[in-house]
PDB file of C-alpha atoms in Angstrom:
ATOM      1  CA  MET A 308     -63.139  90.095-143.273  1.00 63.00           C
ATOM      2  CA  ASP A 309     -61.197  93.118-141.977  1.00 67.00           C
ATOM      3  CA  ASN A 310     -58.536  92.563-144.665  1.00 61.00           C
ATOM      4  CA  PHE A 311     -61.204  92.432-147.368  1.00 67.00           C
ATOM      5  CA  ILE A 312     -62.838  95.664-146.157  1.00 73.00           C
ATOM      6  CA  PHE A 313     -59.409  97.309-145.964  1.00 64.00           C
ATOM      7  CA  SER A 314     -58.587  96.313-149.558  1.00 62.00           C
ATOM      8  CA  LEU A 315     -61.974  97.544-150.745  1.00 69.00           C
ATOM      9  CA  ASN A 316     -61.386 100.897-149.037  1.00 71.00           C
ATOM     10  CA  ALA A 317     -58.000 101.150-150.793  1.00 64.00           C
ATOM     11  CA  THR A 318     -59.095 100.215-154.305  1.00 65.00           C
ATOM     12  CA  VAL A 319     -62.822 100.877-154.813  1.00 75.00           C
ATOM     13  CA  PRO A 320     -62.556 104.700-154.448  1.00 79.00           C
ATOM     14  CA  VAL A 321     -59.892 104.668-157.188  1.00 75.00           C
ATOM     15  CA  PHE A 322     -62.200 102.691-159.444  1.00 77.00           C
ATOM     16  CA  LEU A 323     -65.193 104.934-158.662  1.00 85.00           C
ATOM     17  CA  VAL A 324     -63.293 108.107-159.626  1.00 85.00           C
ATOM     18  CA  MET A 325     -62.541 106.513-163.004  1.00 83.00           C
ATOM     19  CA  VAL A 326     -66.233 105.650-163.371  1.00 88.00           C
ATOM     20  CA  LEU A 327     -67.085 109.261-162.528  1.00 92.00           C
ATOM     21  CA  GLY A 328     -64.760 110.460-165.309  1.00 91.00           C
ATOM     22  CA  TRP A 329     -66.508 108.135-167.786  1.00 90.00           C
ATOM     23  CA  VAL A 330     -69.962 109.360-166.688  1.00 94.00           C
ATOM     24  CA  LEU A 331     -68.936 113.026-166.919  1.00 94.00           C
ATOM     25  CA  MET A 332     -67.624 112.449-170.448  1.00 93.00           C
ATOM     26  CA  LYS A 333     -70.816 110.678-171.505  1.00 91.00           C
ATOM     27  CA  THR A 334     -72.984 113.491-170.120  1.00 94.00           C
ATOM     28  CA  GLY A 335     -70.899 116.163-171.876  1.00 92.00           C
ATOM     29  CA  MET A 336     -69.498 117.727-168.722  1.00 92.00           C
ATOM     30  CA  LEU A 337     -65.976 116.791-169.816  1.00 91.00           C
ATOM     31  CA  THR A 338     -64.681 117.151-173.366  1.00 91.00           C
ATOM     32  CA  ARG A 339     -61.867 115.655-175.428  1.00 87.00           C
ATOM     33  CA  SER A 340     -60.045 118.972-175.405  1.00 90.00           C
ATOM     34  CA  PHE A 341     -60.182 118.978-171.589  1.00 90.00           C
ATOM     35  CA  THR A 342     -58.734 115.464-171.329  1.00 88.00           C
ATOM     36  CA  THR A 343     -55.951 116.364-173.787  1.00 86.00           C
ATOM     37  CA  VAL A 344     -54.909 119.381-171.718  1.00 91.00           C
ATOM     38  CA  ALA A 345     -55.423 117.562-168.410  1.00 89.00           C
ATOM     39  CA  ASP A 346     -53.267 114.547-169.246  1.00 80.00           C
ATOM     40  CA  ARG A 347     -50.501 116.874-170.478  1.00 87.00           C
ATOM     41  CA  PHE A 348     -50.707 118.823-167.195  1.00 91.00           C
ATOM     42  CA  VAL A 349     -50.607 115.620-165.114  1.00 86.00           C
ATOM     43  CA  PHE A 350     -47.650 114.266-167.109  1.00 84.00           C
ATOM     44  CA  LYS A 351     -45.580 117.453-167.093  1.00 89.00           C
ATOM     45  CA  ALA A 352     -46.488 119.008-163.736  1.00 91.00           C
ATOM     46  CA  ALA A 353     -48.705 117.200-161.228  1.00 88.00           C
ATOM     47  CA  LEU A 354     -47.127 113.711-161.294  1.00 82.00           C
ATOM     48  CA  PRO A 355     -43.520 114.988-161.209  1.00 87.00           C
ATOM     49  CA  VAL A 356     -44.392 117.224-158.253  1.00 90.00           C
ATOM     50  CA  LEU A 357     -46.159 114.328-156.473  1.00 84.00           C
ATOM     51  CA  LEU A 358     -43.117 112.061-156.836  1.00 81.00           C
ATOM     52  CA  PHE A 359     -40.792 114.884-155.802  1.00 88.00           C
ATOM     53  CA  GLN A 360     -42.843 115.366-152.631  1.00 86.00           C
ATOM     54  CA  ASP A 361     -42.995 111.631-151.804  1.00 78.00           C
ATOM     55  CA  ILE A 362     -39.237 111.192-152.167  1.00 80.00           C
ATOM     56  CA  ALA A 363     -38.010 114.537-150.825  1.00 85.00           C
ATOM     57  CA  THR A 364     -40.014 114.182-147.590  1.00 82.00           C
ATOM     58  CA  ALA A 365     -39.303 110.462-146.977  1.00 75.00           C
ATOM     59  CA  ASP A 366     -37.191 109.577-143.934  1.00 74.00           C
ATOM     60  CA  ILE A 367     -34.712 107.382-145.789  1.00 73.00           C
ATOM     61  CA  ARG A 368     -31.871 107.459-143.265  1.00 74.00           C
ATOM     62  CA  GLN A 369     -33.964 105.973-140.465  1.00 73.00           C
ATOM     63  CA  VAL A 370     -34.959 102.837-142.421  1.00 71.00           C
ATOM     64  CA  PHE A 371     -31.910 102.477-144.695  1.00 80.00           C
ATOM     65  CA  ASP A 372     -31.310  98.782-145.490  1.00 88.00           C
ATOM     66  CA  PRO A 373     -28.886  97.894-148.328  1.00 91.00           C
ATOM     67  CA  ALA A 374     -30.237  94.319-148.654  1.00 93.00           C
ATOM     68  CA  PHE A 375     -33.813  95.566-149.016  1.00 93.00           C
ATOM     69  CA  ILE A 376     -32.747  98.194-151.578  1.00 92.00           C
ATOM     70  CA  ALA A 377     -30.833  95.577-153.582  1.00 95.00           C
ATOM     71  CA  PHE A 378     -33.804  93.181-153.548  1.00 96.00           C
ATOM     72  CA  CYS A 379     -36.230  95.876-154.736  1.00 94.00           C
ATOM     73  CA  MET A 380     -33.921  97.043-157.522  1.00 95.00           C
ATOM     74  CA  ILE A 381     -33.034  93.543-158.764  1.00 96.00           C
ATOM     75  CA  SER A 382     -36.669  92.365-158.575  1.00 96.00           C
ATOM     76  CA  THR A 383     -37.878  95.426-160.475  1.00 95.00           C
ATOM     77  CA  THR A 384     -35.267  94.895-163.198  1.00 96.00           C
ATOM     78  CA  LEU A 385     -36.051  91.190-163.594  1.00 97.00           C
ATOM     79  CA  MET A 386     -39.773  91.923-163.519  1.00 96.00           C
ATOM     80  CA  PHE A 387     -39.648  94.433-166.370  1.00 96.00           C
ATOM     81  CA  VAL A 388     -37.251  92.382-168.504  1.00 96.00           C
ATOM     82  CA  GLY A 389     -39.282  89.202-168.001  1.00 96.00           C
ATOM     83  CA  VAL A 390     -42.631  90.841-168.756  1.00 97.00           C
ATOM     84  CA  TRP A 391     -41.225  92.603-171.831  1.00 96.00           C
ATOM     85  CA  LEU A 392     -39.800  89.351-173.217  1.00 96.00           C
ATOM     86  CA  PHE A 393     -43.139  87.624-172.606  1.00 97.00           C
ATOM     87  CA  ALA A 394     -44.973  90.501-174.319  1.00 96.00           C
ATOM     88  CA  ARG A 395     -42.723  90.223-177.370  1.00 94.00           C
ATOM     89  CA  TRP A 396     -43.699  86.543-177.668  1.00 95.00           C
ATOM     90  CA  TYR A 397     -47.374  86.895-176.716  1.00 95.00           C
ATOM     91  CA  LEU A 398     -48.010  89.912-178.980  1.00 94.00           C
ATOM     92  CA  ARG A 399     -45.641  88.998-181.803  1.00 90.00           C
ATOM     93  CA  LYS A 400     -48.499  89.477-184.308  1.00 89.00           C
ATOM     94  CA  GLN A 401     -49.516  92.809-182.713  1.00 90.00           C
ATOM     95  CA  PRO A 402     -46.170  94.543-182.008  1.00 90.00           C
ATOM     96  CA  GLU A 403     -47.795  97.959-181.590  1.00 89.00           C
ATOM     97  CA  MET A 404     -49.305  96.707-178.285  1.00 93.00           C
ATOM     98  CA  ILE A 405     -46.068  95.389-176.747  1.00 94.00           C
ATOM     99  CA  GLY A 406     -44.978  98.607-175.002  1.00 93.00           C
ATOM    100  CA  ALA A 407     -48.362  99.319-173.403  1.00 94.00           C
ATOM    101  CA  PHE A 408     -48.821  95.674-172.360  1.00 96.00           C
ATOM    102  CA  ALA A 409     -45.350  95.362-170.814  1.00 96.00           C
ATOM    103  CA  GLN A 410     -45.633  98.634-168.891  1.00 95.00           C
ATOM    104  CA  GLY A 411     -49.145  97.841-167.649  1.00 95.00           C
ATOM    105  CA  ALA A 412     -48.205  94.326-166.534  1.00 96.00           C
ATOM    106  CA  ALA A 413     -45.069  95.388-164.657  1.00 95.00           C
ATOM    107  CA  ARG A 414     -45.634  98.870-163.235  1.00 93.00           C
ATOM    108  CA  GLY A 415     -47.659  99.055-160.022  1.00 88.00           C
ATOM    109  CA  SER A 416     -49.016 101.910-157.974  1.00 82.00           C
ATOM    110  CA  ALA A 417     -46.107 101.927-155.533  1.00 76.00           C
ATOM    111  CA  ALA A 418     -45.863 105.671-154.913  1.00 65.00           C
ATOM    112  CA  VAL A 419     -49.614 106.281-154.721  1.00 61.00           C
ATOM    113  CA  LEU A 420     -50.686 103.255-152.633  1.00 62.00           C
ATOM    114  CA  GLY A 421     -47.461 102.257-150.900  1.00 60.00           C
ATOM    115  CA  ILE A 422     -47.262 104.608-147.922  1.00 58.00           C
ATOM    116  CA  ALA A 423     -51.042 104.703-147.343  1.00 58.00           C
ATOM    117  CA  PHE A 424     -51.291 100.911-147.436  1.00 64.00           C
ATOM    118  CA  ILE A 425     -48.530 100.288-144.885  1.00 65.00           C
ATOM    119  CA  GLU A 426     -49.700 103.113-142.611  1.00 60.00           C
ATOM    120  CA  ASN A 427     -53.152 101.546-142.478  1.00 62.00           C
ATOM    121  CA  ILE A 428     -51.639  98.234-141.328  1.00 65.00           C
ATOM    122  CA  TYR A 429     -48.802  99.341-139.059  1.00 65.00           C
ATOM    123  CA  GLY A 430     -49.583 102.961-138.171  1.00 60.00           C
ATOM    124  CA  ASN A 431     -46.392 104.254-139.824  1.00 58.00           C
ATOM    125  CA  SER A 432     -44.881 104.286-143.291  1.00 57.00           C
ATOM    126  CA  GLY A 433     -42.385 101.521-142.440  1.00 62.00           C
ATOM    127  CA  MET A 434     -40.302 100.484-145.436  1.00 73.00           C
ATOM    128  CA  ALA A 435     -42.517 102.124-148.060  1.00 73.00           C
ATOM    129  CA  PRO A 436     -40.279 105.206-148.567  1.00 72.00           C
ATOM    130  CA  LEU A 437     -37.225 102.993-149.097  1.00 81.00           C
ATOM    131  CA  MET A 438     -39.159 100.819-151.551  1.00 85.00           C
ATOM    132  CA  ILE A 439     -40.266 103.929-153.455  1.00 79.00           C
ATOM    133  CA  ILE A 440     -36.689 105.209-153.655  1.00 81.00           C
ATOM    134  CA  SER A 441     -35.467 101.778-154.852  1.00 87.00           C
ATOM    135  CA  ALA A 442     -38.204 100.843-157.330  1.00 88.00           C
ATOM    136  CA  VAL A 443     -40.024 103.923-158.638  1.00 84.00           C
ATOM    137  CA  PRO A 444     -37.050 105.492-160.466  1.00 87.00           C
ATOM    138  CA  LEU A 445     -36.471 102.157-162.228  1.00 91.00           C
ATOM    139  CA  TYR A 446     -40.212 101.864-162.966  1.00 91.00           C
ATOM    140  CA  ASN A 447     -40.038 105.081-164.910  1.00 88.00           C
ATOM    141  CA  ILE A 448     -36.701 104.494-166.628  1.00 90.00           C
ATOM    142  CA  PHE A 449     -37.738 101.028-167.827  1.00 93.00           C
ATOM    143  CA  SER A 450     -41.162 102.350-168.847  1.00 92.00           C
ATOM    144  CA  VAL A 451     -39.591 105.063-170.997  1.00 90.00           C
ATOM    145  CA  VAL A 452     -37.333 102.503-172.698  1.00 90.00           C
ATOM    146  CA  ILE A 453     -40.211 100.057-173.278  1.00 92.00           C
ATOM    147  CA  LEU A 454     -42.557 102.762-174.561  1.00 91.00           C
ATOM    148  CA  THR A 455     -39.866 104.218-176.835  1.00 89.00           C
ATOM    149  CA  ILE A 456     -39.374 100.805-178.435  1.00 86.00           C
ATOM    150  CA  GLY A 457     -43.159 100.401-178.483  1.00 79.00           C
ATOM    151  CA  GLU A 458     -43.596 103.709-180.295  1.00 71.00           C
ATOM    152  CA  ASP A 459     -41.123 102.633-182.969  1.00 69.00           C
ATOM    153  CA  MET A 460     -42.850  99.248-183.333  1.00 64.00           C
ATOM    154  CA  GLY A 461     -46.200 101.006-183.615  1.00 58.00           C
ATOM    155  CA  LYS A 462     -44.908 103.179-186.458  1.00 62.00           C
ATOM    156  CA  ILE A 463     -43.506 100.154-188.254  1.00 57.00           C
ATOM    157  CA  SER A 464     -46.808  98.315-187.863  1.00 56.00           C
ATOM    158  CA  SER A 465     -48.968 101.253-189.010  1.00 55.00           C
ATOM    159  CA  GLU A 466     -46.744 101.877-192.027  1.00 54.00           C
ATOM    160  CA  ASN A 467     -46.725  98.143-192.815  1.00 55.00           C
ATOM    161  CA  THR A 468     -42.971  98.182-193.320  1.00 51.00           C
ATOM    162  CA  LEU A 469     -40.182  95.969-192.106  1.00 46.00           C
ATOM    163  CA  PRO A 470     -37.846  97.335-189.404  1.00 49.00           C
ATOM    164  CA  SER A 471     -34.445  98.421-190.593  1.00 50.00           C
ATOM    165  CA  LYS A 472     -31.695  95.960-189.726  1.00 52.00           C
ATOM    166  CA  GLY A 473     -28.277  96.325-188.265  1.00 49.00           C
ATOM    167  CA  ALA A 474     -26.499  98.135-185.454  1.00 52.00           C
ATOM    168  CA  SER A 475     -27.527 101.574-186.704  1.00 60.00           C
ATOM    169  CA  SER A 476     -31.214 100.835-186.034  1.00 64.00           C
ATOM    170  CA  MET A 477     -30.508  99.620-182.490  1.00 64.00           C
ATOM    171  CA  LYS A 478     -28.207 102.577-181.850  1.00 74.00           C
ATOM    172  CA  ALA A 479     -30.898 105.014-182.985  1.00 78.00           C
ATOM    173  CA  THR A 480     -33.495 103.378-180.709  1.00 76.00           C
ATOM    174  CA  LEU A 481     -31.158 103.434-177.695  1.00 75.00           C
ATOM    175  CA  LYS A 482     -30.248 107.061-178.368  1.00 83.00           C
ATOM    176  CA  LYS A 483     -33.916 107.983-178.567  1.00 82.00           C
ATOM    177  CA  ALA A 484     -34.619 106.107-175.309  1.00 82.00           C
ATOM    178  CA  CYS A 485     -31.782 107.932-173.511  1.00 85.00           C
ATOM    179  CA  ILE A 486     -33.082 111.294-174.735  1.00 88.00           C
ATOM    180  CA  ASN A 487     -36.598 110.402-173.583  1.00 84.00           C
ATOM    181  CA  ILE A 488     -35.273 109.387-170.161  1.00 84.00           C
ATOM    182  CA  ALA A 489     -33.273 112.621-169.826  1.00 86.00           C
ATOM    183  CA  LYS A 490     -36.233 114.853-170.650  1.00 85.00           C
ATOM    184  CA  ASN A 491     -39.043 112.822-169.046  1.00 84.00           C
ATOM    185  CA  PRO A 492     -40.761 115.115-166.486  1.00 87.00           C
ATOM    186  CA  ILE A 493     -41.580 112.242-164.104  1.00 81.00           C
ATOM    187  CA  ILE A 494     -37.960 111.062-164.005  1.00 84.00           C
ATOM    188  CA  LEU A 495     -36.790 114.654-163.496  1.00 90.00           C
ATOM    189  CA  GLY A 496     -39.212 114.954-160.566  1.00 88.00           C
ATOM    190  CA  ILE A 497     -37.810 111.764-159.020  1.00 83.00           C
ATOM    191  CA  LEU A 498     -34.222 112.958-159.515  1.00 89.00           C
ATOM    192  CA  ALA A 499     -35.016 116.326-157.926  1.00 92.00           C
ATOM    193  CA  GLY A 500     -36.664 114.564-154.975  1.00 88.00           C
ATOM    194  CA  CYS A 501     -33.643 112.297-154.456  1.00 85.00           C
ATOM    195  CA  LEU A 502     -31.210 115.207-154.563  1.00 90.00           C
ATOM    196  CA  TYR A 503     -33.296 117.268-152.142  1.00 91.00           C
ATOM    197  CA  ASN A 504     -33.622 114.306-149.763  1.00 87.00           C
ATOM    198  CA  LEU A 505     -29.865 113.725-149.811  1.00 85.00           C
ATOM    199  CA  SER A 506     -29.211 117.423-149.121  1.00 89.00           C
ATOM    200  CA  GLY A 507     -30.930 117.100-145.742  1.00 84.00           C
ATOM    201  CA  LEU A 508     -32.492 120.531-146.130  1.00 87.00           C
ATOM    202  CA  PRO A 509     -36.033 121.042-144.813  1.00 86.00           C
ATOM    203  CA  ILE A 510     -38.657 122.178-147.305  1.00 87.00           C
ATOM    204  CA  PRO A 511     -39.884 125.670-146.354  1.00 90.00           C
ATOM    205  CA  GLN A 512     -43.511 125.606-145.209  1.00 91.00           C
ATOM    206  CA  MET A 513     -44.607 127.998-147.943  1.00 91.00           C
ATOM    207  CA  LEU A 514     -43.040 125.828-150.647  1.00 90.00           C
ATOM    208  CA  LEU A 515     -44.329 122.627-149.029  1.00 90.00           C
ATOM    209  CA  LYS A 516     -47.927 123.881-149.106  1.00 93.00           C
ATOM    210  CA  THR A 517     -47.540 124.861-152.765  1.00 93.00           C
ATOM    211  CA  VAL A 518     -46.076 121.469-153.643  1.00 92.00           C
ATOM    212  CA  ASP A 519     -48.848 119.737-151.696  1.00 90.00           C
ATOM    213  CA  SER A 520     -51.539 121.705-153.544  1.00 93.00           C
ATOM    214  CA  VAL A 521     -50.157 120.774-156.967  1.00 92.00           C
ATOM    215  CA  SER A 522     -49.388 117.136-156.088  1.00 86.00           C
ATOM    216  CA  SER A 523     -52.881 116.605-154.660  1.00 86.00           C
ATOM    217  CA  LEU A 524     -54.249 117.171-158.170  1.00 87.00           C
ATOM    218  CA  ALA A 525     -52.210 114.365-159.751  1.00 83.00           C
ATOM    219  CA  THR A 526     -54.103 111.218-158.778  1.00 79.00           C
ATOM    220  CA  PRO A 527     -57.743 112.394-158.962  1.00 85.00           C
ATOM    221  CA  LEU A 528     -57.197 114.306-162.203  1.00 88.00           C
ATOM    222  CA  ALA A 529     -55.342 111.394-163.794  1.00 82.00           C
ATOM    223  CA  LEU A 530     -58.120 108.993-162.733  1.00 82.00           C
ATOM    224  CA  LEU A 531     -60.767 111.286-164.203  1.00 90.00           C
ATOM    225  CA  VAL A 532     -58.828 111.449-167.486  1.00 86.00           C
ATOM    226  CA  VAL A 533     -58.493 107.646-167.615  1.00 81.00           C
ATOM    227  CA  GLY A 534     -62.231 107.246-167.028  1.00 84.00           C
ATOM    228  CA  ALA A 535     -63.182 109.983-169.485  1.00 87.00           C
ATOM    229  CA  SER A 536     -60.945 108.490-172.186  1.00 81.00           C
ATOM    230  CA  PHE A 537     -62.124 104.937-171.596  1.00 79.00           C
ATOM    231  CA  ASP A 538     -63.770 103.528-174.729  1.00 76.00           C
ATOM    232  CA  MET A 539     -65.843 100.472-173.826  1.00 74.00           C
ATOM    233  CA  GLY A 540     -66.024  99.186-177.396  1.00 75.00           C
ATOM    234  CA  HIS A 541     -62.293  99.392-178.072  1.00 72.00           C
ATOM    235  CA  ALA A 542     -61.475  98.150-174.568  1.00 74.00           C
ATOM    236  CA  LEU A 543     -63.589  95.018-175.098  1.00 78.00           C
ATOM    237  CA  GLU A 544     -61.675  94.345-178.313  1.00 81.00           C
ATOM    238  CA  LYS A 545     -58.496  94.275-176.204  1.00 90.00           C
ATOM    239  CA  PHE A 546     -60.046  92.577-173.159  1.00 92.00           C
ATOM    240  CA  ARG A 547     -57.951  89.430-173.468  1.00 94.00           C
ATOM    241  CA  PRO A 548     -54.487  91.100-173.396  1.00 95.00           C
ATOM    242  CA  ALA A 549     -55.744  93.429-170.635  1.00 95.00           C
ATOM    243  CA  LEU A 550     -56.842  90.403-168.592  1.00 95.00           C
ATOM    244  CA  VAL A 551     -53.522  88.617-169.173  1.00 97.00           C
ATOM    245  CA  ALA A 552     -51.575  91.742-168.139  1.00 96.00           C
ATOM    246  CA  SER A 553     -53.713  92.141-164.991  1.00 95.00           C
ATOM    247  CA  PHE A 554     -53.214  88.451-164.123  1.00 96.00           C
ATOM    248  CA  ILE A 555     -49.443  88.856-164.430  1.00 97.00           C
ATOM    249  CA  LYS A 556     -49.434  92.072-162.387  1.00 96.00           C
ATOM    250  CA  LEU A 557     -51.647  90.911-159.527  1.00 95.00           C
ATOM    251  CA  LEU A 558     -50.826  87.204-159.177  1.00 96.00           C
ATOM    252  CA  VAL A 559     -47.895  85.934-161.243  1.00 97.00           C
ATOM    253  CA  LEU A 560     -45.243  88.470-160.182  1.00 96.00           C
ATOM    254  CA  PRO A 561     -45.920  88.167-156.415  1.00 95.00           C
ATOM    255  CA  ALA A 562     -46.005  84.359-156.735  1.00 96.00           C
ATOM    256  CA  ILE A 563     -42.577  84.385-158.409  1.00 96.00           C
ATOM    257  CA  PHE A 564     -40.773  86.854-156.135  1.00 96.00           C
ATOM    258  CA  PHE A 565     -42.391  86.299-152.709  1.00 92.00           C
ATOM    259  CA  PRO A 566     -40.567  82.993-152.034  1.00 94.00           C
ATOM    260  CA  PHE A 567     -37.246  84.773-152.607  1.00 96.00           C
ATOM    261  CA  ALA A 568     -38.250  87.687-150.356  1.00 95.00           C
ATOM    262  CA  ILE A 569     -39.210  85.259-147.583  1.00 94.00           C
ATOM    263  CA  ALA A 570     -36.023  83.228-148.077  1.00 95.00           C
ATOM    264  CA  PHE A 571     -33.942  86.423-147.709  1.00 94.00           C
ATOM    265  CA  GLY A 572     -35.574  87.040-144.335  1.00 92.00           C
ATOM    266  CA  PHE A 573     -37.870  89.983-145.084  1.00 92.00           C
ATOM    267  CA  ARG A 574     -40.849  90.218-142.718  1.00 89.00           C
ATOM    268  CA  GLU A 575     -43.595  92.601-141.494  1.00 85.00           C
ATOM    269  CA  SER A 576     -43.571  96.025-143.204  1.00 81.00           C
ATOM    270  CA  GLU A 577     -40.762  94.898-145.528  1.00 88.00           C
ATOM    271  CA  LEU A 578     -42.997  92.195-147.012  1.00 89.00           C
ATOM    272  CA  VAL A 579     -45.981  94.554-147.267  1.00 85.00           C
ATOM    273  CA  ALA A 580     -43.796  97.076-149.129  1.00 87.00           C
ATOM    274  CA  ILE A 581     -42.665  94.283-151.467  1.00 92.00           C
ATOM    275  CA  LEU A 582     -46.324  93.298-151.940  1.00 90.00           C
ATOM    276  CA  ILE A 583     -47.130  96.855-153.049  1.00 86.00           C
ATOM    277  CA  MET A 584     -44.138  96.867-155.373  1.00 90.00           C
ATOM    278  CA  LEU A 585     -45.094  93.555-156.984  1.00 92.00           C
ATOM    279  CA  GLY A 586     -48.850  93.105-156.655  1.00 90.00           C
ATOM    280  CA  SER A 587     -50.496  96.527-156.510  1.00 87.00           C
ATOM    281  CA  PRO A 588     -52.820  97.490-159.392  1.00 86.00           C
ATOM    282  CA  THR A 589     -51.355  99.162-162.459  1.00 90.00           C
ATOM    283  CA  THR A 590     -50.664 102.807-161.727  1.00 86.00           C
ATOM    284  CA  VAL A 591     -52.681 105.500-163.459  1.00 82.00           C
ATOM    285  CA  SER A 592     -49.469 107.185-164.612  1.00 84.00           C
ATOM    286  CA  CYS A 593     -49.073 104.289-167.085  1.00 90.00           C
ATOM    287  CA  TYR A 594     -51.932 105.757-169.114  1.00 88.00           C
ATOM    288  CA  ILE A 595     -50.495 109.271-168.971  1.00 86.00           C
ATOM    289  CA  MET A 596     -47.079 108.070-170.162  1.00 88.00           C
ATOM    290  CA  ALA A 597     -48.456 105.691-172.804  1.00 90.00           C
ATOM    291  CA  LYS A 598     -50.632 108.406-174.324  1.00 87.00           C
ATOM    292  CA  ASN A 599     -47.923 111.070-174.249  1.00 86.00           C
ATOM    293  CA  MET A 600     -45.385 108.658-175.762  1.00 87.00           C
ATOM    294  CA  HIS A 601     -47.758 107.556-178.552  1.00 86.00           C
ATOM    295  CA  ASN A 602     -48.359 103.992-177.367  1.00 91.00           C
ATOM    296  CA  ASP A 603     -51.626 102.052-177.021  1.00 91.00           C
ATOM    297  CA  ALA A 604     -53.589 104.198-174.544  1.00 89.00           C
ATOM    298  CA  VAL A 605     -56.780 102.134-175.019  1.00 90.00           C
ATOM    299  CA  LEU A 606     -55.085  98.913-173.910  1.00 93.00           C
ATOM    300  CA  THR A 607     -53.412 100.754-171.032  1.00 93.00           C
ATOM    301  CA  SER A 608     -56.700 102.188-169.748  1.00 90.00           C
ATOM    302  CA  GLY A 609     -58.260  98.723-169.960  1.00 91.00           C
ATOM    303  CA  ILE A 610     -55.431  97.228-167.887  1.00 93.00           C
ATOM    304  CA  ILE A 611     -55.724  99.986-165.267  1.00 89.00           C
ATOM    305  CA  VAL A 612     -59.505  99.596-164.922  1.00 87.00           C
ATOM    306  CA  LEU A 613     -59.382  95.794-164.781  1.00 90.00           C
ATOM    307  CA  ALA A 614     -56.369  95.567-162.452  1.00 89.00           C
ATOM    308  CA  THR A 615     -57.865  98.139-160.076  1.00 83.00           C
ATOM    309  CA  LEU A 616     -61.183  96.275-159.977  1.00 83.00           C
ATOM    310  CA  LEU A 617     -59.567  92.877-159.344  1.00 87.00           C
ATOM    311  CA  SER A 618     -56.909  94.086-156.896  1.00 83.00           C
ATOM    312  CA  SER A 619     -59.371  94.370-154.007  1.00 77.00           C
ATOM    313  CA  VAL A 620     -59.617  90.567-154.149  1.00 84.00           C
ATOM    314  CA  THR A 621     -55.981  89.749-154.938  1.00 89.00           C
ATOM    315  CA  LEU A 622     -54.450  92.129-152.374  1.00 84.00           C
ATOM    316  CA  THR A 623     -56.808  90.680-149.747  1.00 81.00           C
ATOM    317  CA  PHE A 624     -55.680  87.182-150.751  1.00 87.00           C
ATOM    318  CA  TRP A 625     -51.983  88.046-150.420  1.00 88.00           C
ATOM    319  CA  ILE A 626     -52.460  89.807-147.065  1.00 83.00           C
ATOM    320  CA  PHE A 627     -54.518  86.867-145.758  1.00 82.00           C
ATOM    321  CA  LEU A 628     -51.872  84.398-146.947  1.00 86.00           C
ATOM    322  CA  LEU A 629     -48.970  86.336-145.411  1.00 85.00           C
ATOM    323  CA  ARG A 630     -50.812  86.738-142.107  1.00 81.00           C
ATOM    324  CA  SER A 631     -51.810  83.062-142.061  1.00 82.00           C
ATOM    325  CA  LEU A 632     -48.126  82.186-142.415  1.00 86.00           C
ATOM    326  CA  ALA A 633     -47.287  84.635-139.566  1.00 84.00           C
ATOM    327  CA  LEU A 634     -45.033  86.652-141.895  1.00 87.00           C
ATOM    328  CA  ILE A 635     -46.713  90.046-141.349  1.00 77.00           C
TER     329      ILE A 635
END
């Protein structure tokens, strides 16, 4: 029962803030122009600053574990590639949805929930900072690549034309993806955080308070924007792919990778960090990136809402299972 209450406390407030955004939009307190400006601010300022703060202030040296880093990086890579290949098959008749589906089904709320989740269980951040360093940069790089391809597929679908063939088309797509990675504000924030962490320099108190003020806006503002932009009618039209993506995110991925994590000897906070990496609800930054990169924002918002709602049950199940097996 304690695990269930804990999961509810972690996920229900997130869901309620999204509901609040929807209510405020319906009552006219929020407007479309506000959400347009707000999601641009979150994408270009608040989220990059939040990730910079999480990574720059993490105590990486104390918990450094090459095997754990390798597992997180390899699992993240396989996860994104596998989900993307499945999406290409599952949505072969709706290619404009592939990018949003693949990102939503693979990218969890590691940076937002990770440290808080482990601290609530163990009283310290444990392996969460190392997991964030290992997985979150790849989350964003793979997301940019997937969404870049998704944007191109969306244009092809809307123009009702066949994709151009040959190496030149692939080269153009890869070049565009590399440019998007290089100029993506979230990736730049992660890179800056990594460099500052490696420098070993303390963040001056004045700067730290400024960073904290800006980063504290990221999650609540992004959740409000997701809720305000949520269109029930369009979301219901895409309920089935949203449900499939949520099922993959919350149950399939942990079921595939947990046996390997256990076989490699990971226990306690290591397994909880891996649980957050694999089975946490879809992060709200998926919507911000999908919308700013001209992918299916409606499908993405549906996945976020559904995965967040269901995660209170699935995270409780995984915690109960791991504790029953005396692994955490």
